[in-house]
Short mmCIF file of C-alpha atoms in Angstrom, two decimals:
data_model
loop_
_atom_site.label_atom_id
_atom_site.label_comp_id
_atom_site.label_asym_id
_atom_site.label_seq_id
_atom_site.Cartn_x
_atom_site.Cartn_y
_atom_site.Cartn_z
CA MET J 1 -7.47 26.36 44.02
CA ARG J 2 -4.93 23.63 43.91
CA THR J 3 -1.60 24.13 45.85
CA GLY J 4 1.35 22.01 45.49
CA ARG J 5 4.00 21.23 42.83
CA ARG J 6 2.87 21.27 39.22
CA PHE J 7 3.86 18.29 37.18
CA SER J 8 6.25 19.01 34.41
CA LEU J 9 8.57 16.92 32.22
CA PRO J 10 12.37 17.53 32.69
CA ILE J 11 14.24 19.07 29.97
CA ASP J 12 16.15 15.90 29.26
CA PRO J 13 13.94 12.85 29.84
CA TRP J 14 16.94 10.46 29.62
CA PRO J 15 19.80 12.48 31.38
CA GLN J 16 22.33 9.62 31.48
CA ALA J 17 21.51 8.28 27.99
CA SER J 18 24.58 8.43 25.64
CA LEU J 19 24.28 9.76 22.09
CA ALA J 20 24.73 6.25 20.84
CA GLU J 21 21.78 5.10 22.93
CA ARG J 22 19.59 7.91 21.95
CA THR J 23 20.40 7.22 18.25
CA ALA J 24 19.59 3.53 18.60
CA VAL J 25 16.10 4.37 20.10
CA GLY J 26 15.55 6.85 17.24
CA MET J 27 16.46 4.27 14.76
CA VAL J 28 14.22 1.77 16.30
CA LEU J 29 11.34 4.21 16.45
CA THR J 30 11.96 5.13 12.92
CA PHE J 31 12.00 1.56 11.73
CA LEU J 32 8.70 0.81 13.40
CA LEU J 33 7.20 3.66 11.58
CA LEU J 34 8.53 2.71 8.35
CA LEU J 35 7.56 -0.92 8.48
CA PRO J 36 3.70 -0.21 8.16
CA ALA J 37 4.39 2.27 5.48
CA CYS J 38 6.43 -0.17 3.44
CA ALA J 39 3.76 -2.84 4.01
CA ALA J 40 1.05 -0.54 2.63
CA GLY J 41 3.11 0.43 -0.41
CA ALA J 42 3.77 -3.36 -1.25
CA ALA J 43 0.11 -4.09 -0.92
CA LEU J 44 -0.84 -1.15 -3.05
CA PHE J 45 1.59 -2.38 -5.60
CA VAL J 46 0.17 -5.97 -5.54
CA ILE J 47 -3.25 -4.65 -6.06
CA THR J 48 -2.51 -2.25 -8.81
CA THR J 49 -0.69 -5.03 -10.56
CA LEU J 50 -3.66 -7.51 -10.27
CA ALA J 51 -6.06 -4.70 -11.40
CA ALA J 52 -3.73 -3.98 -14.55
CA HIS J 53 -3.58 -7.61 -15.25
CA MET J 54 -7.30 -8.08 -14.98
CA TYR J 55 -7.93 -4.96 -17.28
CA TRP J 56 -5.23 -6.10 -19.76
CA SER J 57 -6.71 -9.74 -19.85
CA TYR J 58 -10.11 -8.38 -20.38
CA ASP J 59 -9.15 -6.00 -23.05
CA LEU J 60 -7.14 -8.77 -24.88
CA GLY J 61 -10.16 -11.19 -24.57
CA ALA J 62 -12.53 -8.51 -25.92
CA SER J 63 -10.17 -7.71 -28.89
CA LEU J 64 -9.75 -11.37 -29.77
CA HIS J 65 -13.47 -11.79 -29.65
CA ALA J 66 -14.24 -9.06 -31.82
CA LEU J 67 -11.43 -10.15 -34.28
CA ILE J 68 -13.00 -13.64 -34.49
CA ALA J 69 -16.32 -12.16 -35.10
CA ARG J 70 -15.12 -10.08 -37.82
CA HIS J 71 -13.20 -13.02 -39.39
CA VAL J 72 -16.21 -15.23 -39.22
CA GLY J 73 -18.47 -12.47 -40.60
CA ARG J 74 -20.99 -12.41 -37.81
CA LYS J 75 -22.36 -9.45 -36.08
CA GLU J 76 -24.08 -11.24 -33.38
CA ARG J 77 -22.46 -12.85 -30.30
CA LEU J 78 -20.43 -15.85 -30.78
CA ALA J 79 -21.53 -17.43 -27.47
CA PRO J 80 -25.07 -17.54 -26.64
CA LYS J 81 -26.06 -15.13 -23.80
CA THR J 82 -26.92 -16.97 -20.64
#
C-alpha cells in the first residue's frame, strides 16, 4: 500500500491572478477554439457554393441542350457520343 501525500490540485490554480488576467486567458482560449470552427464554416460555405454552381451550370447546360434539340427538331444527340 502506498503511503505519503496524495497528489491533488489546489482549489485555485492561479491564486495571484487578477480577474483581468483570468478574463484575458479565457478570451484567448475561447478565440483559439473559435478560430478552427470559423475556418471549417468558411470551407463548408465555399464547398457548398461551388457544388451549387456546378449543379446550376449543368442544369442550365442540359436545359439549353434540350431547347436547341427541340428547336432543331432532332430527338437524337446534337453532339456525337465519344
